[in-house]
CSV table of C-alpha atoms and ligand atoms in Angstrom, one decimal:
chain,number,residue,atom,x,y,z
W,1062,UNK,CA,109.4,113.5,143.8
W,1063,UNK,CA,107.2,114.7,140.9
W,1064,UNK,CA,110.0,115.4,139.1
W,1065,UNK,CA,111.0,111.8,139.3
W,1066,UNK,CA,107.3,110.4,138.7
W,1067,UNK,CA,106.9,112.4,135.5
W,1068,UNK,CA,109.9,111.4,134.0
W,1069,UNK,CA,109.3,107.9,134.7
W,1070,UNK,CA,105.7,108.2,133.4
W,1071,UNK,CA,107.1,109.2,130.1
W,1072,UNK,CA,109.6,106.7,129.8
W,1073,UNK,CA,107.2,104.4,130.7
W,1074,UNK,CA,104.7,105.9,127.8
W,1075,UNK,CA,107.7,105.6,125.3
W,1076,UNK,CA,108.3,102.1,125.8
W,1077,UNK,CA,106.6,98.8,125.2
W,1078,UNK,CA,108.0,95.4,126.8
W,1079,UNK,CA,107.6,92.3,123.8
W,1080,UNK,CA,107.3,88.7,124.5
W,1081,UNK,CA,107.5,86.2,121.5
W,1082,UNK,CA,106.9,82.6,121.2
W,1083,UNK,CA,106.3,82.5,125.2
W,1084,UNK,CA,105.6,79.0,125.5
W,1085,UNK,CA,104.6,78.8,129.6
W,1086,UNK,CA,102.1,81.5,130.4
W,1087,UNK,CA,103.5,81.7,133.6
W,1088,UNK,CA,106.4,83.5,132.2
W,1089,UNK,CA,104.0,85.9,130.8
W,1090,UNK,CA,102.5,86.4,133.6
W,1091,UNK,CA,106.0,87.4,136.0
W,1092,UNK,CA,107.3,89.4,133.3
W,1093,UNK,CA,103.9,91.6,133.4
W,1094,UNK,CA,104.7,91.8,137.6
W,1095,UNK,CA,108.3,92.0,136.7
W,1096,UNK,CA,107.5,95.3,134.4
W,1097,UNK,CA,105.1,97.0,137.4
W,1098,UNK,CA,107.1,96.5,139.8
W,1099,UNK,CA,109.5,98.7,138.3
W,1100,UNK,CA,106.9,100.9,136.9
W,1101,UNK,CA,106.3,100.1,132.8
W,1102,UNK,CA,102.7,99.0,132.0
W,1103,UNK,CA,103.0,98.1,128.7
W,1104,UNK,CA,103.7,93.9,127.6
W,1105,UNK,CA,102.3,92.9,124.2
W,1106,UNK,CA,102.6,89.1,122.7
W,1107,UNK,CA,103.5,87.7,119.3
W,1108,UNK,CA,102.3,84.2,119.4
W,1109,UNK,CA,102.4,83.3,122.5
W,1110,UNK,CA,101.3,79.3,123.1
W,1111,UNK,CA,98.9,80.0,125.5
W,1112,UNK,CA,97.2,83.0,126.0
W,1113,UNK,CA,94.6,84.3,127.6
W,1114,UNK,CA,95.5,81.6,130.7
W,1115,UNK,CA,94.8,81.4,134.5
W,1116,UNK,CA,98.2,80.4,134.7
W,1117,UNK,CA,99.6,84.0,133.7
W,1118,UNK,CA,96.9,85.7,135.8
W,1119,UNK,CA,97.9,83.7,138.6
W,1120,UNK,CA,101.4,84.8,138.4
W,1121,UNK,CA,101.4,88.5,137.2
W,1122,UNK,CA,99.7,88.7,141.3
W,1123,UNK,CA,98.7,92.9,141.3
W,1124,UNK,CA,100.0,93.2,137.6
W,1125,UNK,CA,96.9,91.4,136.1
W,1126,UNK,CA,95.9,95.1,134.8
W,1127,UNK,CA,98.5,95.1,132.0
W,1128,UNK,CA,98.0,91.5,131.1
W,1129,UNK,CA,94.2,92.7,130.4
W,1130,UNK,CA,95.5,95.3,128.1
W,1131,UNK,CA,97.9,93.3,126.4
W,1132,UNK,CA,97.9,93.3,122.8
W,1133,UNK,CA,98.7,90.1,120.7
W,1134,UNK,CA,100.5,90.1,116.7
W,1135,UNK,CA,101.2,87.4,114.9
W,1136,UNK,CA,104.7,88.6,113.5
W,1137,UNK,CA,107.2,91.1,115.1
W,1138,UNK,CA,107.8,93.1,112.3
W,1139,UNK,CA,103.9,94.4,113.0
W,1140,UNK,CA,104.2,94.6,116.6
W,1141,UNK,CA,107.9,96.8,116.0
W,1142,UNK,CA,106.7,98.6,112.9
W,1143,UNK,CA,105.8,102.4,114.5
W,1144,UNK,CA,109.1,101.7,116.9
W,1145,UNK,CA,111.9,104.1,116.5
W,1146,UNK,CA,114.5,102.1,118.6
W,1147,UNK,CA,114.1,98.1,118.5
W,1148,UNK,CA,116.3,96.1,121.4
W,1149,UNK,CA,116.5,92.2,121.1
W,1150,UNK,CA,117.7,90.2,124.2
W,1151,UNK,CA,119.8,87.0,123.6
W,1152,UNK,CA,121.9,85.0,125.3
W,1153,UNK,CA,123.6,83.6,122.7
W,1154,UNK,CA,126.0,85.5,119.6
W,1155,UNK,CA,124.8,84.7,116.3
W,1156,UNK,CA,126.1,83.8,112.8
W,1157,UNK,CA,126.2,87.4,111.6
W,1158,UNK,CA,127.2,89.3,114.6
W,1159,UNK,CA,125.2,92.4,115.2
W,1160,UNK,CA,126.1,95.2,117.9
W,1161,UNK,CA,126.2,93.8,121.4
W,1162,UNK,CA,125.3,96.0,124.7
W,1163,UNK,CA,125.0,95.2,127.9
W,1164,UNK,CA,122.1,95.9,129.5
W,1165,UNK,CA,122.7,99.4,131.2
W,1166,UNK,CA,124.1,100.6,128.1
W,1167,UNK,CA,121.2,99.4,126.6
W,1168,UNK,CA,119.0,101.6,129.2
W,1169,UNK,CA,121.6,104.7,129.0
W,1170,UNK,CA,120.2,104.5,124.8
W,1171,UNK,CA,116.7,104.2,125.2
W,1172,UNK,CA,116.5,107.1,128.3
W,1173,UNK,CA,118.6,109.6,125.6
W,1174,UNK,CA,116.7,108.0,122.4
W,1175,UNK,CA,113.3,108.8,124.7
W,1176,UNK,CA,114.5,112.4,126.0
W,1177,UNK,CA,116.4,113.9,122.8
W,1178,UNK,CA,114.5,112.3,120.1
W,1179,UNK,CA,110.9,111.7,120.9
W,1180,UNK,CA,111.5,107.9,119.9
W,1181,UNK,CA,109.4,104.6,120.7
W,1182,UNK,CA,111.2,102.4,121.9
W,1183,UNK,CA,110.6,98.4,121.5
W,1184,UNK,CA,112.6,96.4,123.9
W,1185,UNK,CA,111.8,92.5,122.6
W,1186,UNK,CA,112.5,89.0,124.6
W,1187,UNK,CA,112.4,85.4,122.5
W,1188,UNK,CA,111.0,81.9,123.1
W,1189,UNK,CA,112.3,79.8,126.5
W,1190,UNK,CA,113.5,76.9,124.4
W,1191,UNK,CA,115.0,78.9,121.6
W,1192,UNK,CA,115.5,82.7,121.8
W,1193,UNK,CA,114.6,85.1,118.8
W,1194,UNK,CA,115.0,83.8,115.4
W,1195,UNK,CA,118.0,85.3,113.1
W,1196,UNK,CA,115.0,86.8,111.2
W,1197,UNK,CA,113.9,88.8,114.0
W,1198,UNK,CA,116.7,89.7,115.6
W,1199,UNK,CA,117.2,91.2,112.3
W,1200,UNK,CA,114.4,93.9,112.6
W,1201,UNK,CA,116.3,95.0,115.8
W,1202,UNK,CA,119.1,97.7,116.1
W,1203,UNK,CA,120.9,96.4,118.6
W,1204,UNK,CA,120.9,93.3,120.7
W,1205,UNK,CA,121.8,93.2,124.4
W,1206,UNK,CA,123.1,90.1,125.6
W,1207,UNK,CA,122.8,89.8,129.7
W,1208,UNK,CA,126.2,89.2,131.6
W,1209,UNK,CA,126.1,85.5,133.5
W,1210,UNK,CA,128.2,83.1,134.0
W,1211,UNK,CA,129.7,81.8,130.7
W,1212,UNK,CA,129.1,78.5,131.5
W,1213,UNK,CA,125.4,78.8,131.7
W,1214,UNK,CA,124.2,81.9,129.8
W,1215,UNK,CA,120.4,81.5,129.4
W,1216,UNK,CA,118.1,83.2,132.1
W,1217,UNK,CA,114.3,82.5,132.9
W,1218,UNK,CA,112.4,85.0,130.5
W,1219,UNK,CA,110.8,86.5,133.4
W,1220,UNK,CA,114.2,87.4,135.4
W,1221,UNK,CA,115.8,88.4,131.6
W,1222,UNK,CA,112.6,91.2,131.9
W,1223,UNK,CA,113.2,91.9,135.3
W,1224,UNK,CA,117.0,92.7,134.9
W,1225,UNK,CA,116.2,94.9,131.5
W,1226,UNK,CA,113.2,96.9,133.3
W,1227,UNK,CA,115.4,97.4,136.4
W,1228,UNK,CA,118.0,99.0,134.3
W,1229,UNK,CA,116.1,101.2,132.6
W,1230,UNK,CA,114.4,102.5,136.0
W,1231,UNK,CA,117.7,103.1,137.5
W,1232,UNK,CA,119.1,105.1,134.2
W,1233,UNK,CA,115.6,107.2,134.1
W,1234,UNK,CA,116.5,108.3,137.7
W,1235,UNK,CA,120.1,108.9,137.2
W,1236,UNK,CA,119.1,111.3,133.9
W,1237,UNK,CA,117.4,113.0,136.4
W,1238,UNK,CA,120.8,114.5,138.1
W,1239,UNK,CA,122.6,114.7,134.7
W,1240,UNK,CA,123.1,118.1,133.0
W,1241,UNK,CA,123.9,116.7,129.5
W,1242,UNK,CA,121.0,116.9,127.4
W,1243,UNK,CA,120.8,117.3,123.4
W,1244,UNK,CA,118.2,117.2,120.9
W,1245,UNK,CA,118.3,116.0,117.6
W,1246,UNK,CA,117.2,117.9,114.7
W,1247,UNK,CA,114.9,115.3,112.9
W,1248,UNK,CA,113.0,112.5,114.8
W,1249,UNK,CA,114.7,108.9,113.7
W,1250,UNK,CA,112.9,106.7,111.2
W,1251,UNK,CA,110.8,104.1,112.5
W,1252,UNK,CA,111.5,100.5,111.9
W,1253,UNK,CA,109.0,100.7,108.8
W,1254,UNK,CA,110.5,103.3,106.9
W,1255,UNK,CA,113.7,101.4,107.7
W,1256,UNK,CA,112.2,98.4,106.4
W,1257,UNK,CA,111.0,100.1,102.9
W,1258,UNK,CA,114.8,101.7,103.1
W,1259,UNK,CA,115.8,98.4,103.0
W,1260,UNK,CA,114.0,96.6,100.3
W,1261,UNK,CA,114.2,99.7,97.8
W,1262,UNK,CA,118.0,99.5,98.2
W,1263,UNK,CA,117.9,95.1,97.4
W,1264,UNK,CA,115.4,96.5,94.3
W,1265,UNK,CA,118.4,98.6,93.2
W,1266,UNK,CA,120.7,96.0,94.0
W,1267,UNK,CA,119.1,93.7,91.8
W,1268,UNK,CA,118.4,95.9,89.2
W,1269,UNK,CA,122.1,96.7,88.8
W,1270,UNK,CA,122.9,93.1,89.0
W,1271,UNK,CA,125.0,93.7,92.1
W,1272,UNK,CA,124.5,90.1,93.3
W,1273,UNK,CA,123.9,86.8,92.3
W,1274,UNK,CA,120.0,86.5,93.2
W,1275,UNK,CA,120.2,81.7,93.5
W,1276,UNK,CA,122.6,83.1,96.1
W,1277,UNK,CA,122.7,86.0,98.1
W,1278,UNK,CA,124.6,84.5,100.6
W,1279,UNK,CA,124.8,87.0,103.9
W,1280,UNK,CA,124.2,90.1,101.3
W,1281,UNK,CA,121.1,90.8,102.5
W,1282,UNK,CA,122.0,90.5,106.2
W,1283,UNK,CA,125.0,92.9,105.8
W,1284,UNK,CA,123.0,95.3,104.1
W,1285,UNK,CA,120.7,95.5,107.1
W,1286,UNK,CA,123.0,95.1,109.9
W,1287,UNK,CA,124.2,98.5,108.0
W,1288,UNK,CA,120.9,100.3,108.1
W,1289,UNK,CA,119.7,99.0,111.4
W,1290,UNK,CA,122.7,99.9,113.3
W,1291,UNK,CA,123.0,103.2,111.7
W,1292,UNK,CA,119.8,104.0,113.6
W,1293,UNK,CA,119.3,106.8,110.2
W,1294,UNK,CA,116.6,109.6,110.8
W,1295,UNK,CA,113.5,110.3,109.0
W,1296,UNK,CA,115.3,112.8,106.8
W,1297,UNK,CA,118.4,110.4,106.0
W,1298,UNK,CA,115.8,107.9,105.2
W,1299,UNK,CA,114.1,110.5,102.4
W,1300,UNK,CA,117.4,111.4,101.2
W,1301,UNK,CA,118.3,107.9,100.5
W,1302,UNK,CA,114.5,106.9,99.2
W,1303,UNK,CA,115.1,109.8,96.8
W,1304,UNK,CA,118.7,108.7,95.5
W,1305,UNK,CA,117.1,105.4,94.6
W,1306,UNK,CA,114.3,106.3,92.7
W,1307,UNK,CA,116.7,108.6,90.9
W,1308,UNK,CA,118.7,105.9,90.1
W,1309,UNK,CA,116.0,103.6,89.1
W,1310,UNK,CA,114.4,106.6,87.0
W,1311,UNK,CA,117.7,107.0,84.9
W,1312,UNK,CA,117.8,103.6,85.0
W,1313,UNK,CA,114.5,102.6,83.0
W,1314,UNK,CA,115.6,106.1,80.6
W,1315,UNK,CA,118.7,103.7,79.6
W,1316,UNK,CA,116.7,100.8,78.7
S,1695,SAH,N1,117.9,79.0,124.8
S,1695,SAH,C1,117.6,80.3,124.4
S,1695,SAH,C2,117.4,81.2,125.6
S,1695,SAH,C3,116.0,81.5,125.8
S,1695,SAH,S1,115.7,82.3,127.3
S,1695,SAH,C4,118.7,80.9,123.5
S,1695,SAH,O1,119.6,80.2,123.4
S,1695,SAH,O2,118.5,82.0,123.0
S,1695,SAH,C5,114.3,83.3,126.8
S,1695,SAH,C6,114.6,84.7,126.5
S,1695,SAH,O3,115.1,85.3,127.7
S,1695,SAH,C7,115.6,84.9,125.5
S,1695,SAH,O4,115.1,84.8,124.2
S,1695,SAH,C8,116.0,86.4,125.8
S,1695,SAH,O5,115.0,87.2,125.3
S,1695,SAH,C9,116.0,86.4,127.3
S,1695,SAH,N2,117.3,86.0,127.9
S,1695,SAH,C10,117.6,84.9,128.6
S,1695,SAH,N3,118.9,84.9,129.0
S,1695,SAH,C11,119.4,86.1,128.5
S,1695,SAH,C12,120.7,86.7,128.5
S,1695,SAH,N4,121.7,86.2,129.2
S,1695,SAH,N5,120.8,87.9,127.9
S,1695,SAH,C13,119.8,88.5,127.3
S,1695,SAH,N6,118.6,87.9,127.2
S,1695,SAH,C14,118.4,86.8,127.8
């Protein structure tokens, strides 16, 4: 039994639950029972409409304790900045597809990204009417898109956060009974470092003249579909941060 609560006390530690956009606090407030019911205590907000509101009190019922604690950003990439894994839910596929999980593989890579690689972990839900924009589900790794009925694919946010944290509880007790266990040499970059990793690489880009800069066209996306999904380390990221400078140090010698 301990066994079990101490395990899922640090998964729960690892992780934060992130609403954006919520537009009825309601939602806010049964996504915050949704998450203690299965244990997790930790729901921030990036603009949400309404917030503080009676109306998301009224519905967290006995979870009202992690709605006082809640912390509010106005931008994802702040509230995902010290996160080493970043999941964004959708219901729908977008323009420039990005890796696709289900949810339970999406828990089976946060309990091993938790366990083997000290990671946060960032698991992030958009607005009712209109999802995640492109833009942020660009500062994820990986999306998951829940399995309905293809006919009528978008789920109340609340029951989207139920099904994830569900998931996630019952892959942190089936680690429990399995043997296989690594860990990783170097802990993986957070989604900052990424992000510098990212805009030192379009500086090199443009200083080569790699790309037309009037039109980029899905450049830019590509290139950080690459890195995100790579989910690189903090010493791949230094290796890489040093190669560029390099090349913009011999660079500025030639001119
Ligand atoms: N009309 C929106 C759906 C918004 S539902 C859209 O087309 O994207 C509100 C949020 O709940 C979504 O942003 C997502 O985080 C989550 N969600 C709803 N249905 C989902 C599904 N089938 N799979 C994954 N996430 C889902």
């Amino acid at each position: 039994m301990t066994k079990i609560t101490n395990l899922i006390t640090e998964v729960d530690n690892s992780m934060k639950f992130i609403l954006v956009g919520s537009t009825h606090p309601g939602n806010i407030g049964a996504s915050a029972r949704a998450l203690k019911n299965m244990g997790f205590n930790k729901i921030e907000l990036v603009n949400p409409k309404a917030f503080p509101d009676d109306r998301a009190f009224y519905r967290a019922k006995a979870a009202k304790d992690i709605l006082e604690k809640t912390k509010i950003y106005t931008n994802l990439k702040e509230a995902v900045k010290d996160c080493h894994l970043v999941i964004g839910t959708s219901a729908r596929y977008r323009t420039v597809p990005w890796p696709v999980i289900t949810a339970k593989e999406a828990a089976y890579d946060i309990l091993h990204c938790i366990k083997e690689r000290e990671a946060s972990v960032a698991v992030v839900f958009g607005r009712e009417d209109r999802g995640l924009t492109n833009e942020e589900l660009s500062l994820c790794n990986v999306h998951v898109t829940i399995e309905t009925d293809p006919g009528y694919s978008s789920l109340n946010l609340s029951q989207a956060v139920q099904i994830m944290a569900y998931e996630i509880r019952q892959q942190t007790l089936s680690f429990l009974n399995s043997s296989f266990s690594q860990t990783w040499d170097v802990p993986l970059a957070d989604s900052q470092e990424t992000e510098m990793l990212i805009t030192h690489f379009d500086e090199i880009m443009k200083e080569v003249e790699f790309y037309d800069t009037e039109n980029p066209r899905k450049l830019l996306t590509r290139v950080r579909r690459f890195f995100k999904r790579s989910k690189i380390d903090h010493m791949e990221a230094n290796i890489f941060r040093g190669l560029f400078a390099a090349i913009q140090k011999k660079l500025r010698n030639i001119s």
